[in-house]
PDB file of C-alpha atoms in Angstrom:
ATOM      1  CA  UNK A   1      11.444   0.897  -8.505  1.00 96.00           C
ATOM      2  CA  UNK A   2       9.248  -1.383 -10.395  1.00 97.00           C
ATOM      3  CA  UNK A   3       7.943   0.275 -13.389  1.00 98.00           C
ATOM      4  CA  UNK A   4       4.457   0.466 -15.496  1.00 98.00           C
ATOM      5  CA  UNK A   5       4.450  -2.689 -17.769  1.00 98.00           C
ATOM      6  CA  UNK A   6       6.159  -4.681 -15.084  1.00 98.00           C
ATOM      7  CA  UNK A   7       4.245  -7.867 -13.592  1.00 98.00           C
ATOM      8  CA  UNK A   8       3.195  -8.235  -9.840  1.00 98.00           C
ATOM      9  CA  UNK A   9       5.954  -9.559  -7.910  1.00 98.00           C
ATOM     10  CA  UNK A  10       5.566 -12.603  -6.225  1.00 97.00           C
ATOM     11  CA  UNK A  11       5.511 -12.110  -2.506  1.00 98.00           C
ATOM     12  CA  UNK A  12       4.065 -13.468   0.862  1.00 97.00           C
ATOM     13  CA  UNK A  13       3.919 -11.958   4.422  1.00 98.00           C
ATOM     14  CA  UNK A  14       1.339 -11.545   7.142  1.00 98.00           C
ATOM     15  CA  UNK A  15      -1.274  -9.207   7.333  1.00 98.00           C
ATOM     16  CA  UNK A  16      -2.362  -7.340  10.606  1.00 98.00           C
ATOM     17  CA  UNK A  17      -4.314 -10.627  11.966  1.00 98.00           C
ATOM     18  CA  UNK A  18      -1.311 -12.745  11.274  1.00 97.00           C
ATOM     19  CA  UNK A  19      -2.540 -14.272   8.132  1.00 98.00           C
ATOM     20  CA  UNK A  20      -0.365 -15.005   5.351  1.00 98.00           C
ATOM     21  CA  UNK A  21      -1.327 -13.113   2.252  1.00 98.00           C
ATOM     22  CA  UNK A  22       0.346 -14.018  -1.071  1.00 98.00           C
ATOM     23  CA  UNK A  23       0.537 -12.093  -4.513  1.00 97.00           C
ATOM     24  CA  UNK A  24      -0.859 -15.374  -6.305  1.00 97.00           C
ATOM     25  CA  UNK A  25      -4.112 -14.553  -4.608  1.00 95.00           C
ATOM     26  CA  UNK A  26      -4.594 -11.959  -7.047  1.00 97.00           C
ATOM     27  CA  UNK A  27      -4.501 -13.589 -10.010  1.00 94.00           C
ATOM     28  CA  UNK A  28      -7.226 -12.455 -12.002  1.00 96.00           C
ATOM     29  CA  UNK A  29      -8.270  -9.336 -10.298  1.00 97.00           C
ATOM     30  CA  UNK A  30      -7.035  -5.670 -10.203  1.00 98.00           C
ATOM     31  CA  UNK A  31      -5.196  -4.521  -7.389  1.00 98.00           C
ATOM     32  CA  UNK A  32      -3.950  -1.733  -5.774  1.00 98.00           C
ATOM     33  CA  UNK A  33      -1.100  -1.777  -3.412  1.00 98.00           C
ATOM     34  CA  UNK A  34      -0.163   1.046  -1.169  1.00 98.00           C
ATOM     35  CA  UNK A  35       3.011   1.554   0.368  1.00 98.00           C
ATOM     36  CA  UNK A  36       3.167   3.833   2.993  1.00 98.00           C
ATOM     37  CA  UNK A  37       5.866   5.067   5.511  1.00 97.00           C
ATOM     38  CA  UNK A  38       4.306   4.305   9.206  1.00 97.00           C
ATOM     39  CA  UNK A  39       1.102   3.510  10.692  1.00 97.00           C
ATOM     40  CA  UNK A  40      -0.994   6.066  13.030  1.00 96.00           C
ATOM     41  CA  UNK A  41       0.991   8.617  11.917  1.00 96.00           C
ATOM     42  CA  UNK A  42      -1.249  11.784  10.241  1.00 96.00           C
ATOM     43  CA  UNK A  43      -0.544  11.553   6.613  1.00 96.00           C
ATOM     44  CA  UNK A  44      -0.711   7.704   6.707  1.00 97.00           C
ATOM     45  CA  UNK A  45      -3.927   7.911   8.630  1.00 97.00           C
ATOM     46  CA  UNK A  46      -5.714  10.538   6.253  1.00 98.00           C
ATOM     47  CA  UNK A  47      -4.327   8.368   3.031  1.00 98.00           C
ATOM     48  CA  UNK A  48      -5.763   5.378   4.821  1.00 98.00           C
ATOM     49  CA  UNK A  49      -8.845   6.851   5.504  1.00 98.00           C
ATOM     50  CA  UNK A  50      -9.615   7.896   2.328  1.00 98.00           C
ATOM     51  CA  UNK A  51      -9.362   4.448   1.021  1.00 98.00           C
ATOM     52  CA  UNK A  52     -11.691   3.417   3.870  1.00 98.00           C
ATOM     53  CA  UNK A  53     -14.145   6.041   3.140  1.00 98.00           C
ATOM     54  CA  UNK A  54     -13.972   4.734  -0.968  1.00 98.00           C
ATOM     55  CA  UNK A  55     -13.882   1.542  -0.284  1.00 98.00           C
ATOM     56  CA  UNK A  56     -17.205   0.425  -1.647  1.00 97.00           C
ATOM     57  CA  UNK A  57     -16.267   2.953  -5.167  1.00 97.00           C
ATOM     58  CA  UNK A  58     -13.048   1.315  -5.562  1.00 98.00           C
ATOM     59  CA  UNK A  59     -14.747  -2.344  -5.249  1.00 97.00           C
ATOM     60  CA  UNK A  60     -17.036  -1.655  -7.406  1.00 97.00           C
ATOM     61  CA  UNK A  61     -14.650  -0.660 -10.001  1.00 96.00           C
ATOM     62  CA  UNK A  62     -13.040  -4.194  -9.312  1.00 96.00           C
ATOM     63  CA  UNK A  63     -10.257  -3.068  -6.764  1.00 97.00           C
ATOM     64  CA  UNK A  64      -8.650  -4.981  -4.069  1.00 97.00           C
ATOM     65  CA  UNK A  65      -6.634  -3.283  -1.546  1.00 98.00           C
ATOM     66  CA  UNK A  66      -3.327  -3.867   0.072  1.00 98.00           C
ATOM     67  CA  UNK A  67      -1.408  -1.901   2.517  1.00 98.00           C
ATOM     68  CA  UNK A  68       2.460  -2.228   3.411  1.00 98.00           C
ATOM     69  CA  UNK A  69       4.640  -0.823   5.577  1.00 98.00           C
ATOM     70  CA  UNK A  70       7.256  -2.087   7.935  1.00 98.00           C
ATOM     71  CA  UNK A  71       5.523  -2.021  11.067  1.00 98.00           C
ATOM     72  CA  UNK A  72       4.721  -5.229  13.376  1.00 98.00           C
ATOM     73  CA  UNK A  73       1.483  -7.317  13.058  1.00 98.00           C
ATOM     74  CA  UNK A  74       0.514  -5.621  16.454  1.00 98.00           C
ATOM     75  CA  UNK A  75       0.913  -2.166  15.093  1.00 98.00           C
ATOM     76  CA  UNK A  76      -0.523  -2.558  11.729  1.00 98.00           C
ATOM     77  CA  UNK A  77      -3.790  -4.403  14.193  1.00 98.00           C
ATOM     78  CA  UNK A  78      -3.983  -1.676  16.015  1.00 98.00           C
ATOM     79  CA  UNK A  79      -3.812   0.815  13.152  1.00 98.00           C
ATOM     80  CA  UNK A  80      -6.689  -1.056  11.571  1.00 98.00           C
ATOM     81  CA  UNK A  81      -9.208  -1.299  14.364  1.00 98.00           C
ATOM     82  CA  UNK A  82      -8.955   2.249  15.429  1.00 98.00           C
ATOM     83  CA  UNK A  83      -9.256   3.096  12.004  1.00 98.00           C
ATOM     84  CA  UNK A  84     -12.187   0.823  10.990  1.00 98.00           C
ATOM     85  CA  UNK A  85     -10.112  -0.285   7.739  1.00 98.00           C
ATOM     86  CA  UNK A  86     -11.398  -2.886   5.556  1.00 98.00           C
ATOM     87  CA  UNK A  87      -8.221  -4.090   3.814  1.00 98.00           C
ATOM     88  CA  UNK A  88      -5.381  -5.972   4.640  1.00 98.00           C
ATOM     89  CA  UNK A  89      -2.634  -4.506   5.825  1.00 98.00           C
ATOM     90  CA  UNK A  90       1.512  -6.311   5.527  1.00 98.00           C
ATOM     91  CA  UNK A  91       3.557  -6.080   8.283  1.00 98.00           C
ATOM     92  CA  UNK A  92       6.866  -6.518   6.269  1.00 98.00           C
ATOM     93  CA  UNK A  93       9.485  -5.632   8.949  1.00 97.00           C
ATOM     94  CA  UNK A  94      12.499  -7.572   6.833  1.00 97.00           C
ATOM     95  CA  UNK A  95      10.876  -5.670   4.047  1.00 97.00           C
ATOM     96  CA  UNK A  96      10.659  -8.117   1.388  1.00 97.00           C
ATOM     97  CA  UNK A  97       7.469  -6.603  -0.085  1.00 98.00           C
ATOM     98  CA  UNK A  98       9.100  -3.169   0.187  1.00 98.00           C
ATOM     99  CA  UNK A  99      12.252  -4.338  -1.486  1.00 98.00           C
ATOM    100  CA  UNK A 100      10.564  -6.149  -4.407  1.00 98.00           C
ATOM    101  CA  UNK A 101       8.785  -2.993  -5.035  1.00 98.00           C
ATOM    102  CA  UNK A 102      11.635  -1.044  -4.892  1.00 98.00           C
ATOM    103  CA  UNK A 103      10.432   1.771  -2.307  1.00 98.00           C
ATOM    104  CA  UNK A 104      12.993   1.570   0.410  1.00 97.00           C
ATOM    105  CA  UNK A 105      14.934   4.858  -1.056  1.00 96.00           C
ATOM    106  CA  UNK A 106      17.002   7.506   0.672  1.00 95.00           C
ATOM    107  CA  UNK A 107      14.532  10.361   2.127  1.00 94.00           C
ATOM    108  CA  UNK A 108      14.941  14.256   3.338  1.00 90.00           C
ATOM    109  CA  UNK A 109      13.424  15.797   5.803  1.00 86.00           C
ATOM    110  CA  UNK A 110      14.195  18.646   7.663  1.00 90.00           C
ATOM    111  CA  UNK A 111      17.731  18.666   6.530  1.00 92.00           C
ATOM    112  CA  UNK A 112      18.337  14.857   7.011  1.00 94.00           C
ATOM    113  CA  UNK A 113      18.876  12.170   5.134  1.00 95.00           C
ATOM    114  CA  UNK A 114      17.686   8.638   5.937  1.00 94.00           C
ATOM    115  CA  UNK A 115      16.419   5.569   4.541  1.00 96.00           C
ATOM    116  CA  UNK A 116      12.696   4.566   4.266  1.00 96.00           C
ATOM    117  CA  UNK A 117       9.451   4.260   2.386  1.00 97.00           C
ATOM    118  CA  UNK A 118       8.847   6.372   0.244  1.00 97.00           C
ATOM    119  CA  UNK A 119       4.839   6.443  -0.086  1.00 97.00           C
ATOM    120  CA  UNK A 120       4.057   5.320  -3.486  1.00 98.00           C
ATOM    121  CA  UNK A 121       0.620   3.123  -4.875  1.00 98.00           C
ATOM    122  CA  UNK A 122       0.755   0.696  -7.717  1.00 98.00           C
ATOM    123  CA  UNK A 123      -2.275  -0.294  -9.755  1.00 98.00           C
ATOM    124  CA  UNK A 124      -2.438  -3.720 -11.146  1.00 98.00           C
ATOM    125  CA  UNK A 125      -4.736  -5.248 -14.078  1.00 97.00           C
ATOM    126  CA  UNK A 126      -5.942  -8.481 -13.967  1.00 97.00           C
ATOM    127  CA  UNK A 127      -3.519 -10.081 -15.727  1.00 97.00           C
ATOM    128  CA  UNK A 128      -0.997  -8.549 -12.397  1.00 97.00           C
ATOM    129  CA  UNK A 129       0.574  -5.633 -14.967  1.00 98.00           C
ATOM    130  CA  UNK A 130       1.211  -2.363 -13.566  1.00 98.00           C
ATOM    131  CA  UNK A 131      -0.530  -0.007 -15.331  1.00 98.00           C
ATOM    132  CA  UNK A 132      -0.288   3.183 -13.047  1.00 98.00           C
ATOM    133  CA  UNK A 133       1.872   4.023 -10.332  1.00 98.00           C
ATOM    134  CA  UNK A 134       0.970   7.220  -8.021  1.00 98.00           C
ATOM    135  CA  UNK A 135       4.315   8.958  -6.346  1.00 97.00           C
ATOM    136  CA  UNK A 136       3.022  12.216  -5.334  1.00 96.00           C
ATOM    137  CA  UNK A 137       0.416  10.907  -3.144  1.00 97.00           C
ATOM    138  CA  UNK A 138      -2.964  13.095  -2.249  1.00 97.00           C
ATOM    139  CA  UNK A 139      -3.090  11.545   1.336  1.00 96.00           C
ATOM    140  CA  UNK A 140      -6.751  12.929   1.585  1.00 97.00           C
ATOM    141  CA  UNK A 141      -7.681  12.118  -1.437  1.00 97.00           C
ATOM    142  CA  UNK A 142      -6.229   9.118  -3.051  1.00 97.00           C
ATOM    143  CA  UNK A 143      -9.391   7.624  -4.074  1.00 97.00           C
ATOM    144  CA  UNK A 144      -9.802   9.731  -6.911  1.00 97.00           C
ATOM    145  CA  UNK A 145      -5.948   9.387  -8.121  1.00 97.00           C
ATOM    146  CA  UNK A 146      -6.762   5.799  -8.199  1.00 97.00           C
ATOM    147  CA  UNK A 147      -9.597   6.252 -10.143  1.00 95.00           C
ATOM    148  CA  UNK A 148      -8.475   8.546 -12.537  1.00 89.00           C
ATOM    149  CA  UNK A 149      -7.192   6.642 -15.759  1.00 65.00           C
TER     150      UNK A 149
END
């Protein structure tokens, strides 16, 4: 998994309106990028919708937001609309974002094993350094783990 000190890797895939979002367009600007296991599903949607409901807090403080997970364009559109959210989302279903990051790791639940994302948010400087990473997520209330330095 990429560790605090570690620089932004360099990445590119499509966000929920097909666009193609790259790490480069970060350069110069904190960031905060999200990775969580599937869209629409409760704990994604309350961790999502805390972000949505800090949004303006979090911008003010100089964040920009990124989601990933490995569901399609479509799904990650849909999950966005219902849920009014005003990031961008990455649909990276050969997970090369997810990869890079180093959050595709062997889960349990409910007595089995299985690969998948383990939900995890790295915080970025401007000069694209990790300086925080969050693994025991607060899905509804994530905001104020982001914030807290």
């Amino acid at each position: 998994m990429l560790q605090i000190g570690e620089a932004l890797p360099e990445f590119e895939a499509k966000n929920q309106d097909g666009k193609v979002i790259k790490s480069s367009n970060f350069k110069g600007k904190k960031l905060v990028v999200f990775f969580y296991p599937k869209a629409s599903t409760p704990g994604c949607t309350m961790e999502a919708c805390n972000l949505r409901d800090n949004y303006s807090v979090l911008k003010k403080q100089g964040y920009q937001l990124l989601g990933v997970s490995s569901d399609s364009e479509k799904r990650q559109l849909n999950f966005a609309t219902k849920n009014e959210l005003p990031f961008d989302l990455l649909a990276d279903e050969d997970h090369d974002v997810i990869n890079k990051f180093g959050v595709w790791q062997l889960k349990k639940f409910m007595g089995r094993e299985f690969m998948g994302i383990v939900r995890t948010t790295f915080v970025f400087d401007e000069n694209s350094i990790c300086t925080n990473i969050i693994e025991k997520v607060k899905t509804k209330d994530h905001a104020a783990q982001i914030l807290e330095k």
